[in-house]
Coordinates of C-alpha atoms and ligand atoms in Angstrom, one line a residue:
M1 CA 14.7 -20.5 -33.7
T2 CA 16.3 -17.4 -35.4
D3 CA 17.3 -14.2 -34.3
H4 CA 15.4 -11.6 -36.0
P5 CA 13.2 -13.2 -38.3
D6 CA 11.4 -11.1 -41.1
A7 CA 8.0 -11.1 -39.2
V8 CA 9.3 -8.8 -36.5
A9 CA 11.5 -6.8 -39.0
T10 CA 8.5 -5.7 -40.8
V11 CA 6.9 -4.1 -37.9
Q12 CA 7.8 -1.0 -36.0
A13 CA 9.2 -2.5 -32.7
P14 CA 9.3 0.4 -30.0
T15 CA 12.2 -0.9 -28.4
E16 CA 15.7 -2.0 -29.0
H17 CA 16.0 -4.6 -26.3
D18 CA 17.3 -7.6 -27.6
G19 CA 16.0 -10.0 -25.1
I20 CA 12.6 -8.7 -26.2
L21 CA 12.9 -8.5 -29.6
S22 CA 14.6 -12.3 -30.2
W23 CA 11.8 -13.8 -27.9
V24 CA 9.0 -11.9 -29.7
A25 CA 10.5 -13.3 -33.0
E26 CA 11.0 -16.8 -31.3
V27 CA 7.2 -16.9 -30.1
A28 CA 6.0 -15.5 -33.7
E29 CA 7.8 -18.3 -35.3
L30 CA 6.2 -20.9 -33.0
T31 CA 2.5 -19.2 -33.0
A32 CA 2.4 -18.3 -36.4
P33 CA 0.5 -14.9 -36.1
D34 CA -0.9 -13.1 -39.1
R35 CA 0.7 -9.8 -37.6
I36 CA 2.4 -8.4 -34.8
V37 CA 1.3 -5.3 -33.0
F38 CA 3.4 -3.7 -30.4
C39 CA 1.1 -1.8 -27.8
D40 CA 1.6 1.8 -27.0
G41 CA -1.1 2.0 -24.7
S42 CA -3.0 5.1 -26.3
R43 CA -6.3 6.1 -26.3
A44 CA -6.4 5.8 -29.9
E45 CA -5.2 2.0 -29.3
W46 CA -7.9 1.4 -26.7
D47 CA -10.6 2.7 -29.2
R48 CA -9.4 0.7 -31.9
L49 CA -9.2 -2.4 -30.2
S50 CA -12.4 -2.1 -28.5
A51 CA -14.0 -1.5 -32.2
V52 CA -12.5 -4.8 -33.2
L53 CA -14.0 -6.5 -30.3
V54 CA -17.4 -4.9 -31.1
D55 CA -17.0 -6.1 -34.5
K56 CA -16.3 -9.6 -33.3
G57 CA -19.3 -9.7 -31.1
T58 CA -17.2 -10.0 -28.1
F59 CA -18.1 -6.5 -26.9
V60 CA -21.4 -4.8 -26.9
P61 CA -20.9 -1.3 -26.1
L62 CA -22.9 0.2 -23.1
T63 CA -24.7 3.4 -23.9
A64 CA -25.4 4.2 -20.2
K65 CA -21.8 4.4 -19.3
P66 CA -19.1 6.2 -21.4
D67 CA -16.5 4.2 -23.1
S68 CA -17.6 0.9 -21.4
F69 CA -18.3 -2.5 -22.7
W70 CA -20.2 -5.7 -21.7
C71 CA -19.2 -9.1 -22.6
V72 CA -19.8 -12.8 -21.7
S73 CA -17.1 -15.4 -21.9
D74 CA -17.4 -19.1 -22.9
P75 CA -19.6 -20.6 -20.4
E76 CA -16.6 -22.9 -19.4
D77 CA -14.1 -20.1 -19.0
V78 CA -15.5 -18.1 -16.1
A79 CA -13.0 -18.3 -13.3
R80 CA -9.1 -19.3 -12.3
V81 CA -8.6 -23.0 -12.9
E82 CA -6.5 -24.1 -10.1
D83 CA -6.3 -27.7 -11.3
R84 CA -4.6 -26.5 -14.3
T85 CA -2.5 -24.2 -12.8
F86 CA 1.2 -25.4 -12.5
I87 CA 4.4 -24.4 -10.6
C88 CA 7.2 -25.7 -12.7
S89 CA 10.1 -25.6 -10.5
E90 CA 13.2 -27.6 -11.2
N91 CA 12.7 -29.5 -8.3
R92 CA 9.5 -31.1 -7.1
A93 CA 9.5 -30.5 -3.7
D94 CA 10.3 -26.7 -4.0
A95 CA 6.5 -26.5 -5.4
G96 CA 5.1 -27.9 -2.1
P97 CA 2.1 -29.7 -1.2
T98 CA -0.2 -27.1 -2.3
N99 CA 0.8 -26.5 -5.9
N100 CA 0.2 -28.9 -8.9
W101 CA 3.9 -29.5 -10.3
V102 CA 5.2 -30.7 -13.8
D103 CA 8.8 -31.1 -14.9
P104 CA 9.7 -27.6 -16.2
L105 CA 11.1 -29.3 -19.4
D106 CA 8.0 -31.6 -19.7
M107 CA 6.0 -28.7 -19.3
R108 CA 7.5 -26.5 -22.3
T109 CA 7.7 -29.7 -24.4
V110 CA 3.9 -30.2 -24.1
M111 CA 3.0 -26.6 -24.1
T112 CA 5.2 -25.9 -27.1
E113 CA 3.1 -28.2 -29.2
H114 CA 0.1 -26.4 -28.1
Y115 CA 1.3 -23.1 -28.9
R116 CA 2.5 -24.4 -32.5
G117 CA 0.4 -22.5 -34.9
A118 CA -1.7 -21.3 -32.3
M119 CA -2.1 -17.7 -33.2
A120 CA -2.8 -18.6 -36.8
G121 CA -5.5 -16.0 -38.4
R122 CA -4.8 -13.8 -35.2
T123 CA -3.0 -10.8 -34.4
M124 CA 0.1 -11.2 -31.8
Y125 CA 0.1 -8.2 -29.2
V126 CA 3.1 -7.4 -27.4
I127 CA 2.4 -5.4 -24.3
A128 CA 5.2 -4.0 -21.9
F129 CA 4.0 -3.2 -18.4
C130 CA 5.1 -2.3 -15.2
M131 CA 3.7 -3.7 -11.7
G132 CA 4.0 -0.9 -9.4
P133 CA 4.9 2.8 -9.7
L134 CA 6.9 3.8 -12.8
D135 CA 9.5 5.5 -10.9
A136 CA 10.1 2.9 -8.0
E137 CA 13.5 2.3 -7.1
D138 CA 13.3 -1.4 -8.3
P139 CA 10.5 -1.3 -10.9
K140 CA 9.4 -4.7 -12.0
Y141 CA 8.6 -5.2 -15.6
G142 CA 6.8 -7.5 -17.6
V143 CA 6.3 -8.2 -21.3
Q144 CA 2.9 -10.0 -22.1
I145 CA 2.6 -11.7 -25.5
T146 CA -1.0 -12.3 -26.4
D147 CA -3.6 -13.0 -29.2
S148 CA -6.3 -11.8 -27.3
E149 CA -7.9 -8.3 -27.9
Y150 CA -9.8 -8.7 -24.5
V151 CA -6.4 -9.0 -22.6
A152 CA -4.9 -6.4 -24.4
V153 CA -7.6 -3.7 -23.2
S154 CA -7.9 -5.3 -20.0
M155 CA -4.1 -5.1 -19.5
R156 CA -4.3 -1.3 -20.3
I157 CA -6.7 -0.8 -17.2
M158 CA -5.0 -3.2 -14.8
T159 CA -1.5 -2.3 -15.2
R160 CA 0.8 0.7 -16.1
S161 CA 1.6 -0.2 -19.6
G162 CA 2.5 1.1 -23.2
A163 CA 4.7 3.9 -24.5
Q164 CA 5.8 5.0 -20.9
V165 CA 7.1 1.6 -20.1
W166 CA 8.8 1.0 -23.6
E167 CA 10.7 4.2 -22.7
K168 CA 11.9 2.7 -19.5
L169 CA 12.5 -0.8 -20.7
T170 CA 15.9 -0.1 -21.9
A171 CA 18.3 -2.7 -23.5
G172 CA 19.3 -5.2 -20.7
T173 CA 16.7 -4.3 -18.1
D174 CA 15.1 -7.4 -16.8
F175 CA 11.6 -8.3 -17.3
V176 CA 9.3 -11.3 -16.6
K177 CA 8.3 -13.1 -19.9
C178 CA 4.4 -13.5 -20.1
L179 CA 3.3 -15.9 -22.9
H180 CA -0.4 -15.9 -23.4
S181 CA -2.6 -17.5 -26.2
V182 CA -6.4 -18.6 -26.0
G183 CA -5.3 -21.6 -28.2
A184 CA -8.0 -20.9 -30.8
P185 CA -6.1 -20.8 -34.5
L186 CA -8.4 -19.6 -37.5
G187 CA -7.9 -21.2 -40.5
S188 CA -8.1 -19.1 -43.8
G189 CA -11.8 -17.5 -43.9
Q190 CA -12.7 -19.2 -40.8
A191 CA -15.0 -16.9 -38.7
D192 CA -13.9 -16.1 -35.2
V193 CA -16.4 -16.6 -32.2
P194 CA -16.9 -14.2 -29.4
W195 CA -14.8 -15.7 -27.0
P196 CA -12.2 -17.9 -28.5
C197 CA -10.6 -20.2 -26.0
D198 CA -9.5 -24.0 -25.6
T199 CA -11.1 -26.7 -23.8
T200 CA -7.3 -27.6 -22.7
K201 CA -5.8 -25.0 -20.5
Y202 CA -2.6 -24.6 -18.7
I203 CA -1.5 -21.7 -16.4
S204 CA 2.2 -22.6 -15.8
H205 CA 4.9 -21.1 -14.0
F206 CA 8.6 -21.4 -14.3
P207 CA 9.7 -19.6 -10.9
E208 CA 13.3 -20.2 -11.4
S209 CA 13.6 -18.6 -15.2
R210 CA 10.8 -16.3 -14.1
E211 CA 8.3 -17.0 -17.1
I212 CA 4.9 -17.6 -17.1
W213 CA 3.0 -19.6 -20.0
S214 CA -0.8 -19.5 -20.0
Y215 CA -2.5 -21.5 -22.6
G216 CA -6.2 -21.8 -23.3
S217 CA -8.3 -19.5 -21.3
G218 CA -9.3 -15.8 -21.9
Y219 CA -10.5 -15.2 -18.4
G220 CA -9.0 -12.6 -16.1
G221 CA -6.6 -14.5 -13.6
N222 CA -5.6 -17.1 -16.0
A223 CA -5.0 -14.5 -19.0
L224 CA -4.2 -10.9 -17.5
L225 CA -0.6 -12.3 -16.5
G226 CA 0.3 -9.4 -14.7
K227 CA -2.1 -10.1 -12.0
K228 CA -1.9 -13.3 -9.9
C229 CA 0.6 -14.9 -12.1
F230 CA 3.2 -12.2 -12.1
A231 CA 2.0 -10.0 -9.1
L232 CA 1.5 -13.0 -6.9
R233 CA 2.9 -16.3 -7.8
I234 CA 6.4 -15.2 -9.6
A235 CA 6.6 -12.2 -7.3
S236 CA 6.4 -14.1 -4.2
V237 CA 9.3 -16.1 -5.4
L238 CA 11.1 -12.6 -6.3
G239 CA 10.1 -11.6 -2.4
R240 CA 11.4 -14.8 -1.1
D241 CA 15.1 -14.2 -2.8
E242 CA 15.0 -10.5 -2.3
G243 CA 14.0 -10.0 1.3
W244 CA 10.1 -9.0 0.9
L245 CA 6.5 -10.3 0.8
A246 CA 4.1 -10.2 -2.2
E247 CA 0.8 -10.7 -0.6
H248 CA -3.0 -11.2 -1.5
M249 CA -3.9 -8.2 0.3
L250 CA -5.8 -4.8 0.0
I251 CA -4.3 -1.7 1.6
L252 CA -6.6 0.9 3.1
K253 CA -5.7 4.4 4.7
L254 CA -7.7 5.2 7.6
T255 CA -7.9 8.6 9.5
S256 CA -9.6 9.2 12.8
P257 CA -12.0 11.9 13.7
Q258 CA -8.8 13.3 15.7
G259 CA -6.7 13.2 12.3
N260 CA -4.5 10.2 13.2
T261 CA -3.6 8.4 10.1
H262 CA -2.8 4.6 9.7
Y263 CA -2.1 2.4 6.9
I264 CA -3.5 -1.0 7.2
A265 CA -3.4 -4.4 4.9
A266 CA -5.8 -7.2 4.9
A267 CA -5.6 -10.5 3.2
F268 CA -8.9 -12.4 2.3
P269 CA -9.3 -15.3 -0.1
S270 CA -10.8 -14.5 -3.1
S271 CA -14.6 -13.2 -3.0
C272 CA -14.1 -12.5 0.6
G273 CA -14.3 -9.0 0.9
K274 CA -11.0 -7.2 -0.1
T275 CA -12.4 -4.9 -2.6
N276 CA -15.3 -4.2 -0.3
L277 CA -13.0 -3.4 2.6
A278 CA -10.7 -1.3 0.5
M279 CA -13.5 1.1 -0.6
L280 CA -15.1 1.4 2.7
E281 CA -17.4 4.0 3.6
P282 CA -17.1 4.0 7.4
A283 CA -20.1 4.1 9.3
L284 CA -18.7 5.9 12.1
E285 CA -18.9 9.7 12.2
G286 CA -15.6 11.4 11.4
W287 CA -13.7 8.5 10.1
T288 CA -12.2 8.8 6.7
A289 CA -11.1 5.5 4.6
E290 CA -9.0 6.1 1.3
T291 CA -8.2 3.1 -1.1
V292 CA -4.7 2.5 -1.9
G293 CA -5.1 -1.1 -3.2
D294 CA -7.8 -3.7 -3.4
D295 CA -6.3 -7.0 -4.3
I296 CA -2.3 -7.2 -4.2
A297 CA 0.3 -5.7 -1.9
W298 CA 4.1 -5.8 -2.2
L299 CA 5.6 -5.3 1.2
R300 CA 9.0 -4.0 1.9
F301 CA 11.1 -2.8 4.5
G302 CA 11.6 0.9 4.7
P303 CA 14.7 2.6 6.1
D304 CA 12.8 2.8 9.4
G305 CA 12.4 -1.0 9.6
R306 CA 8.6 -0.5 8.9
L307 CA 6.9 -2.6 6.3
Y308 CA 5.9 -0.4 3.2
A309 CA 3.2 -1.4 1.0
V310 CA 2.8 -0.9 -2.8
N311 CA -0.1 -1.9 -5.0
P312 CA 1.5 -3.2 -8.0
E313 CA -1.8 -2.9 -10.2
A314 CA -3.5 0.3 -11.7
G315 CA -7.1 -1.1 -11.9
F316 CA -9.7 -3.0 -10.1
F317 CA -10.8 -6.6 -11.5
G318 CA -13.6 -6.8 -8.9
V319 CA -16.4 -9.3 -8.2
A320 CA -19.7 -8.0 -9.3
P321 CA -22.3 -9.5 -7.5
G322 CA -23.1 -8.0 -4.2
T323 CA -21.4 -4.7 -5.2
G324 CA -24.3 -1.8 -4.8
A325 CA -24.7 1.7 -3.6
K326 CA -25.5 0.5 -0.4
T327 CA -22.5 -1.9 0.1
N328 CA -19.8 -0.4 -2.0
P329 CA -20.8 3.3 -3.3
N330 CA -17.3 4.0 -4.2
A331 CA -17.2 1.0 -6.6
I332 CA -20.3 2.2 -8.2
A333 CA -19.1 5.7 -8.7
T334 CA -15.7 4.1 -10.1
I335 CA -17.6 2.3 -13.0
E336 CA -20.0 5.2 -13.6
A337 CA -17.0 7.2 -14.7
G338 CA -16.5 4.8 -17.6
N339 CA -13.6 3.3 -19.5
S340 CA -14.4 -0.1 -18.0
I341 CA -15.2 -3.6 -19.2
F342 CA -17.8 -5.7 -17.4
T343 CA -17.5 -9.7 -17.9
N344 CA -20.2 -12.2 -17.4
T345 CA -22.5 -9.6 -15.5
A346 CA -26.2 -9.3 -17.0
R347 CA -27.1 -6.3 -19.3
T348 CA -29.9 -4.2 -19.2
L349 CA -31.8 -3.5 -22.7
D350 CA -31.3 0.0 -22.4
G351 CA -27.5 -0.3 -22.5
D352 CA -26.6 -0.6 -19.0
I353 CA -25.3 -3.6 -16.7
W354 CA -27.1 -5.3 -14.1
W355 CA -26.0 -7.8 -11.4
E356 CA -27.7 -9.4 -8.3
G357 CA -27.1 -6.8 -5.6
L358 CA -26.7 -4.2 -7.8
T359 CA -30.2 -2.8 -6.9
D360 CA -32.9 -4.5 -4.4
T361 CA -35.0 -5.4 -7.4
P362 CA -34.0 -6.7 -10.9
P363 CA -35.2 -4.9 -13.9
A364 CA -38.2 -6.7 -15.6
R365 CA -36.1 -7.8 -18.4
L366 CA -32.3 -8.5 -18.9
V367 CA -29.9 -10.3 -21.0
D368 CA -28.3 -12.8 -18.7
W369 CA -24.6 -13.9 -18.6
H370 CA -25.2 -16.5 -21.2
G371 CA -26.7 -13.8 -23.8
Q372 CA -30.1 -15.2 -23.0
E373 CA -33.1 -13.1 -22.2
W374 CA -33.8 -13.2 -18.6
T375 CA -36.8 -12.3 -16.5
P376 CA -36.9 -12.3 -12.5
K377 CA -39.0 -15.3 -13.2
S378 CA -36.2 -17.2 -14.6
G379 CA -34.9 -18.8 -11.5
T380 CA -31.2 -18.6 -12.4
P381 CA -28.8 -16.0 -11.5
A382 CA -28.8 -13.0 -14.4
A383 CA -24.9 -12.4 -13.3
H384 CA -22.4 -15.2 -12.9
P385 CA -21.5 -15.3 -9.3
N386 CA -17.6 -14.6 -10.5
S387 CA -18.6 -11.8 -12.9
R388 CA -16.1 -9.0 -12.7
Y389 CA -16.0 -5.3 -13.2
C390 CA -12.4 -4.1 -14.7
T391 CA -12.0 -0.2 -14.1
P392 CA -9.2 2.2 -13.5
I393 CA -8.3 2.9 -9.8
E394 CA -7.7 6.5 -10.5
Q395 CA -11.5 6.9 -11.1
C396 CA -12.1 5.7 -7.6
P397 CA -13.5 8.6 -5.6
S398 CA -11.9 7.2 -2.5
V399 CA -8.7 6.6 -3.9
A400 CA -5.6 7.9 -1.6
P401 CA -3.2 10.2 -3.4
E402 CA -0.4 8.0 -1.9
W403 CA -1.7 5.1 -4.4
D404 CA 1.1 5.7 -7.0
D405 CA 3.6 6.7 -4.4
P406 CA 6.8 4.7 -5.3
A407 CA 7.9 4.6 -1.8
G408 CA 4.7 2.8 -0.7
V409 CA 2.7 3.4 2.6
P410 CA 3.8 2.1 6.1
I411 CA 1.7 -0.7 7.3
S412 CA 0.6 -0.3 11.0
A413 CA -1.6 -3.6 11.3
I414 CA -2.2 -6.6 9.0
F415 CA -5.7 -8.5 9.2
F416 CA -6.3 -11.7 8.1
G417 CA -9.8 -13.1 7.5
G418 CA -11.9 -15.9 5.8
R419 CA -15.6 -17.0 5.4
R420 CA -16.5 -18.8 8.2
K421 CA -19.9 -19.7 9.4
T422 CA -18.7 -20.9 12.9
T423 CA -15.6 -20.8 15.4
I424 CA -13.6 -17.8 14.1
P425 CA -14.7 -14.7 15.9
L426 CA -15.3 -11.3 14.4
I427 CA -11.8 -10.3 15.3
A428 CA -8.8 -11.3 17.6
E429 CA -5.5 -9.6 18.0
T430 CA -2.5 -12.2 17.9
F431 CA 0.2 -12.1 20.8
D432 CA 3.1 -11.4 18.6
W433 CA 4.4 -11.9 15.2
A434 CA 5.2 -15.4 15.4
H435 CA 1.4 -16.1 16.9
G436 CA 0.4 -14.0 14.1
V437 CA 2.0 -15.8 11.3
F438 CA 0.9 -19.1 13.1
T439 CA -2.7 -17.7 12.8
A440 CA -2.3 -16.9 9.2
S441 CA -0.9 -19.9 8.5
V442 CA -3.8 -22.0 9.4
L443 CA -6.3 -19.2 8.0
S444 CA -9.4 -21.1 6.3
S445 CA -12.2 -20.2 4.3
E446 CA -15.5 -21.7 2.6
T447 CA -14.4 -21.9 -1.2
T448 CA -16.3 -19.3 -3.3
A449 CA -17.2 -19.1 -7.3
A450 CA -13.9 -17.1 -7.8
A451 CA -12.1 -20.5 -8.6
A452 CA -13.8 -23.4 -10.6
G453 CA -14.9 -26.1 -8.4
Q454 CA -17.2 -26.8 -5.5
V455 CA -18.4 -23.8 -3.4
G456 CA -18.8 -23.8 0.3
V457 CA -16.2 -26.3 1.1
V458 CA -13.7 -25.3 4.0
R459 CA -10.3 -25.3 3.0
R460 CA -7.0 -24.2 4.7
D461 CA -6.0 -21.0 2.7
P462 CA -2.9 -19.6 4.5
M463 CA -2.4 -15.8 4.2
A464 CA -5.0 -16.2 1.4
M465 CA -2.2 -17.3 -0.8
V466 CA -2.7 -20.8 -1.4
P467 CA -3.8 -20.4 -5.1
F468 CA -1.2 -17.8 -5.5
L469 CA 2.0 -19.3 -3.9
G470 CA 5.1 -19.7 -6.4
Y471 CA 7.0 -22.0 -3.9
H472 CA 6.9 -24.6 -1.0
V473 CA 4.1 -23.4 1.6
G474 CA 6.3 -24.2 4.6
D475 CA 9.5 -22.3 3.0
Y476 CA 7.0 -19.4 2.5
F477 CA 6.1 -19.6 6.3
A478 CA 9.6 -19.5 7.2
H479 CA 10.1 -16.5 5.0
W480 CA 7.2 -14.7 7.1
L481 CA 8.6 -15.8 10.4
S482 CA 11.9 -14.4 9.2
M483 CA 10.6 -10.9 9.0
A484 CA 10.9 -10.7 12.5
E485 CA 14.6 -11.4 12.4
R486 CA 15.6 -8.5 10.5
E487 CA 17.6 -6.0 12.1
G488 CA 15.6 -2.9 13.3
A489 CA 12.3 -4.6 12.1
R490 CA 9.3 -2.7 13.5
L491 CA 6.5 -4.9 12.3
P492 CA 3.0 -4.4 12.1
K493 CA 0.4 -6.0 14.6
I494 CA -1.3 -8.9 13.1
F495 CA -5.3 -9.6 13.5
Q496 CA -7.8 -12.4 12.4
V497 CA -11.3 -11.2 11.5
N498 CA -14.3 -13.0 10.2
W499 CA -17.0 -10.8 8.7
F500 CA -19.1 -14.0 7.8
R501 CA -20.1 -15.8 11.1
R502 CA -23.8 -16.8 11.1
G503 CA -26.1 -17.4 13.7
A504 CA -28.4 -20.7 14.2
D505 CA -31.0 -19.0 11.7
G506 CA -28.1 -18.8 9.1
Q507 CA -28.1 -14.9 9.1
F508 CA -24.8 -13.2 9.3
L509 CA -24.0 -12.0 12.8
W510 CA -22.3 -8.8 11.9
P511 CA -23.7 -6.3 9.4
G512 CA -20.2 -6.0 7.8
F513 CA -19.2 -3.7 4.9
G514 CA -19.1 0.2 6.2
D515 CA -19.6 -1.1 9.8
N516 CA -16.2 -3.0 9.4
V517 CA -14.9 0.4 10.6
R518 CA -16.0 -0.4 14.1
V519 CA -13.5 -3.2 14.3
L520 CA -10.8 -1.5 12.6
K521 CA -10.9 1.3 14.9
W522 CA -10.7 -1.2 18.0
A523 CA -7.7 -2.8 16.3
L524 CA -5.9 0.7 15.8
E525 CA -6.6 1.6 19.3
R526 CA -4.9 -1.4 20.3
L527 CA -1.8 -0.2 18.5
D528 CA -1.2 2.2 21.4
G529 CA -2.8 0.1 24.2
A530 CA -5.9 2.2 24.3
A531 CA -8.7 -0.1 23.9
E532 CA -9.9 -2.9 26.4
A533 CA -9.4 -6.3 25.5
I534 CA -9.4 -9.7 27.0
E535 CA -7.1 -12.5 27.1
T536 CA -8.5 -15.9 25.4
P537 CA -6.7 -18.9 24.2
I538 CA -6.7 -17.4 20.6
G539 CA -5.6 -14.1 21.2
Y540 CA -7.1 -10.7 22.7
L541 CA -10.6 -10.0 21.9
P542 CA -12.4 -6.9 22.5
T543 CA -14.6 -6.6 25.5
A544 CA -18.4 -6.2 24.8
D545 CA -18.2 -2.3 25.6
A546 CA -14.7 -2.0 23.7
L547 CA -16.3 -2.1 20.2
D548 CA -17.7 1.4 19.3
L549 CA -21.3 0.1 18.3
T550 CA -22.9 3.6 18.2
G551 CA -25.8 3.6 16.0
L552 CA -26.4 -0.1 16.1
D553 CA -29.8 -1.3 17.9
A554 CA -30.0 -3.7 20.8
A555 CA -30.7 -6.8 18.4
A556 CA -27.7 -6.2 16.5
R557 CA -25.6 -5.7 19.4
D558 CA -26.7 -9.1 20.8
L559 CA -25.5 -10.6 17.6
V560 CA -22.3 -8.7 18.0
R561 CA -21.5 -10.6 21.3
H562 CA -22.3 -13.9 19.6
A563 CA -19.8 -13.0 17.0
L564 CA -16.9 -12.1 19.4
S565 CA -17.6 -15.4 21.3
V566 CA -14.7 -18.1 21.4
D567 CA -16.4 -21.7 21.8
I568 CA -13.7 -23.6 23.0
D569 CA -15.1 -27.1 21.8
E570 CA -15.2 -25.5 18.0
W571 CA -11.7 -24.5 18.6
I572 CA -10.7 -27.9 19.8
A573 CA -12.0 -29.5 16.8
E574 CA -10.3 -26.6 14.7
T575 CA -7.1 -27.8 16.1
A576 CA -7.5 -31.1 14.9
S577 CA -8.1 -30.1 11.4
I578 CA -5.0 -27.8 11.8
D579 CA -3.2 -31.2 12.7
D580 CA -4.2 -32.6 9.3
W581 CA -3.2 -29.6 7.5
Y582 CA 0.2 -29.3 9.0
A583 CA 0.6 -32.9 8.4
S584 CA 0.1 -32.4 4.8
I585 CA 3.0 -29.8 4.8
G586 CA 5.6 -32.3 5.7
G587 CA 7.7 -32.2 8.8
D588 CA 11.1 -31.1 7.1
R589 CA 9.6 -28.0 5.6
L590 CA 7.0 -26.7 8.3
P591 CA 9.3 -24.3 10.6
G592 CA 9.2 -25.7 14.1
T593 CA 8.1 -22.5 15.6
L594 CA 4.7 -23.0 14.2
R595 CA 4.5 -26.4 15.2
E596 CA 5.0 -25.3 18.9
Q597 CA 2.4 -22.4 18.3
L598 CA -0.1 -25.0 17.6
T599 CA 1.2 -27.1 20.8
A600 CA 0.8 -23.9 22.9
L601 CA -2.7 -23.2 21.6
K602 CA -4.1 -26.7 22.2
L603 CA -2.4 -26.1 25.6
R604 CA -4.3 -23.0 26.4
L605 CA -7.7 -24.4 25.0
A606 CA -7.2 -27.7 27.4
Q607 CA -6.6 -25.2 30.3
T608 CA -9.8 -22.9 29.8
Ligands
GTP701 P1 -11.3 -11.4 -5.1 O1 -11.4 -10.0 -6.0 O2 -11.8 -12.5 -5.8 O3 -9.9 -11.6 -4.5 O4 -12.2 -11.0 -3.7 P2 -12.4 -9.8 -2.7 O5 -11.7 -10.2 -1.6 O6 -11.9 -8.8 -3.2 O7 -14.0 -9.7 -2.4 P3 -14.9 -8.7 -2.5 O8 -14.7 -7.6 -1.7 O9 -15.4 -8.6 -3.9 O10 -16.1 -9.5 -1.8 C1 -16.9 -10.7 -2.5 C2 -18.3 -10.9 -1.8 O11 -18.2 -10.8 -0.3 C3 -19.2 -9.9 -2.3 O12 -20.6 -10.5 -2.7 C4 -19.5 -8.9 -1.2 O13 -21.0 -8.4 -1.3 C5 -19.3 -9.6 0.0 N1 -18.9 -9.0 1.2 C6 -17.9 -8.4 1.3 N2 -17.6 -7.7 2.3 C7 -18.6 -8.2 3.1 C8 -18.9 -8.0 4.6 O14 -18.3 -7.1 5.2 N3 -20.1 -8.6 5.0 C9 -20.7 -9.6 4.2 N4 -21.6 -10.3 4.9 N5 -20.4 -9.9 2.7 C10 -19.2 -9.1 2.5
MN702 MN1 -7.9 -11.5 -5.6
MN703 MN1 -11.5 -8.0 -5.1

């Protein structure tokens, strides 16, 4: 590899950072792009790249929304590929039982051959970005190299990027190397396809050298490397080493009718309600909810010993289906403002988008996510269940002014939830930090379309982080437990929630969405001991009267009683499944405290 080959010398690099320049040169030599473009993040660049995407047939401009585009992916490239995601730590044991592991040298060897010539006929874009506010005390920079215009325009929405970052990324500044190729080189004269990708895919992470190598996919979580790859997998390792937490959490500001403000964070697995809760329209009179983040939170100790949360992202990459004016009016208003990309939704014939749940009745005719004509009689979903909107956070009417505050917001309570038909009650308050960490460590959910594979299977998803952990899950639990040992720590209370419990008829027991504020209200009242609770083996639950159910009818209230029940037999079965989960982690790495918590839970259940 050469230091500064001609390919780079011929382009105007907006940086003198040697580490970046030599890496760009090295990748250019390997991948052989036709040209190199350093992205400046400008409006003109967005216009230029979206025009290229329209030309290629990737984007269809929407006429019903300003500066917005519809596109469909390759039908095989629609979700994160967990079976092709690798944590390439030097020691296999450090990746833990929940990750795929390949020796870093082997992975580099194999992937280097895939990358060789992979950008032929394409432009290589170099995107400088910053996860979190630019004027943070310790800003976390990344540079993504990609051969995808789709990725370049999406990164402009999802991260702080461009000229403002080049300016700060001065010589010697640390950055995470994020290398991405769709893996579809073009021979001379060969026409491009609308969604280039490869059937072979690798999403690889090198935690020790803090590098990401992604190959073969153009889809969000696989290709927008600032998001899951950096802000969760690599950042979880940074957090472990530097004493903070990188989590799959929304951040929400709640103000009561009395004017008391609290910030909360909540971790739910993919497609389990984070974005919806982050943009909540409270069903209770006088309550205000404001959005700080909808997917990722970085939690660091502040000088007062509290945990402060920062949203590292600048956009929403939200699940489209189920998002409508009734369930999430703030998301609808955000995308109405334009500047958005819609992937794998349906398109109307008059230049707008549509998906299941956007309106009660579908339009008579649509173009579906396969690009085929669709009518309500087609019998297939018009939008892919994991279709997404990509839109800037600052357009959100409910955005909190603090969303860009480098100090973050102090978290009063953390909520862990999943999608469970049975067993898990609507809400339970954990007894203390260790019990809270235990509860989060056994979090479970039915799988969704956000990841490739079977849908609806219950799996353990500790802290909703199982697809996003950059290291051993047992060490991660120890890291969570260690937060309590920090001198002067004033940690948030931990709660468990389940919006998705169902009755015998298969219907949801809880109305969800805007009504979730009723549950949050009880939790916040528990912070100063004002709300009534009963002690159960799994934690403190609201008494039937402690939840504010104003405005819900008698039938709905009946269902709430069921949603709040703790069925001892179901829980005994649950602990057996937790035994299996803990056994899979391995005794040497599972903190003893958690095993003791499990034993104590079994004892409480047996004594009930
Ligand atoms: P990722 O962005 O993949 O991490 O998922 P997410 O956690 O942000 O999920 P999101 O808020 O997009 O919700 C996904 C699905 O859950 C949508 O189809 C919603 O309609 C549905 N959903 C969200 N909140 C609720 C709720 O309170 N009750 C019910 N029944 N469904 C909900
Ligand atoms: Mn997510
Ligand atoms: Mn989301």
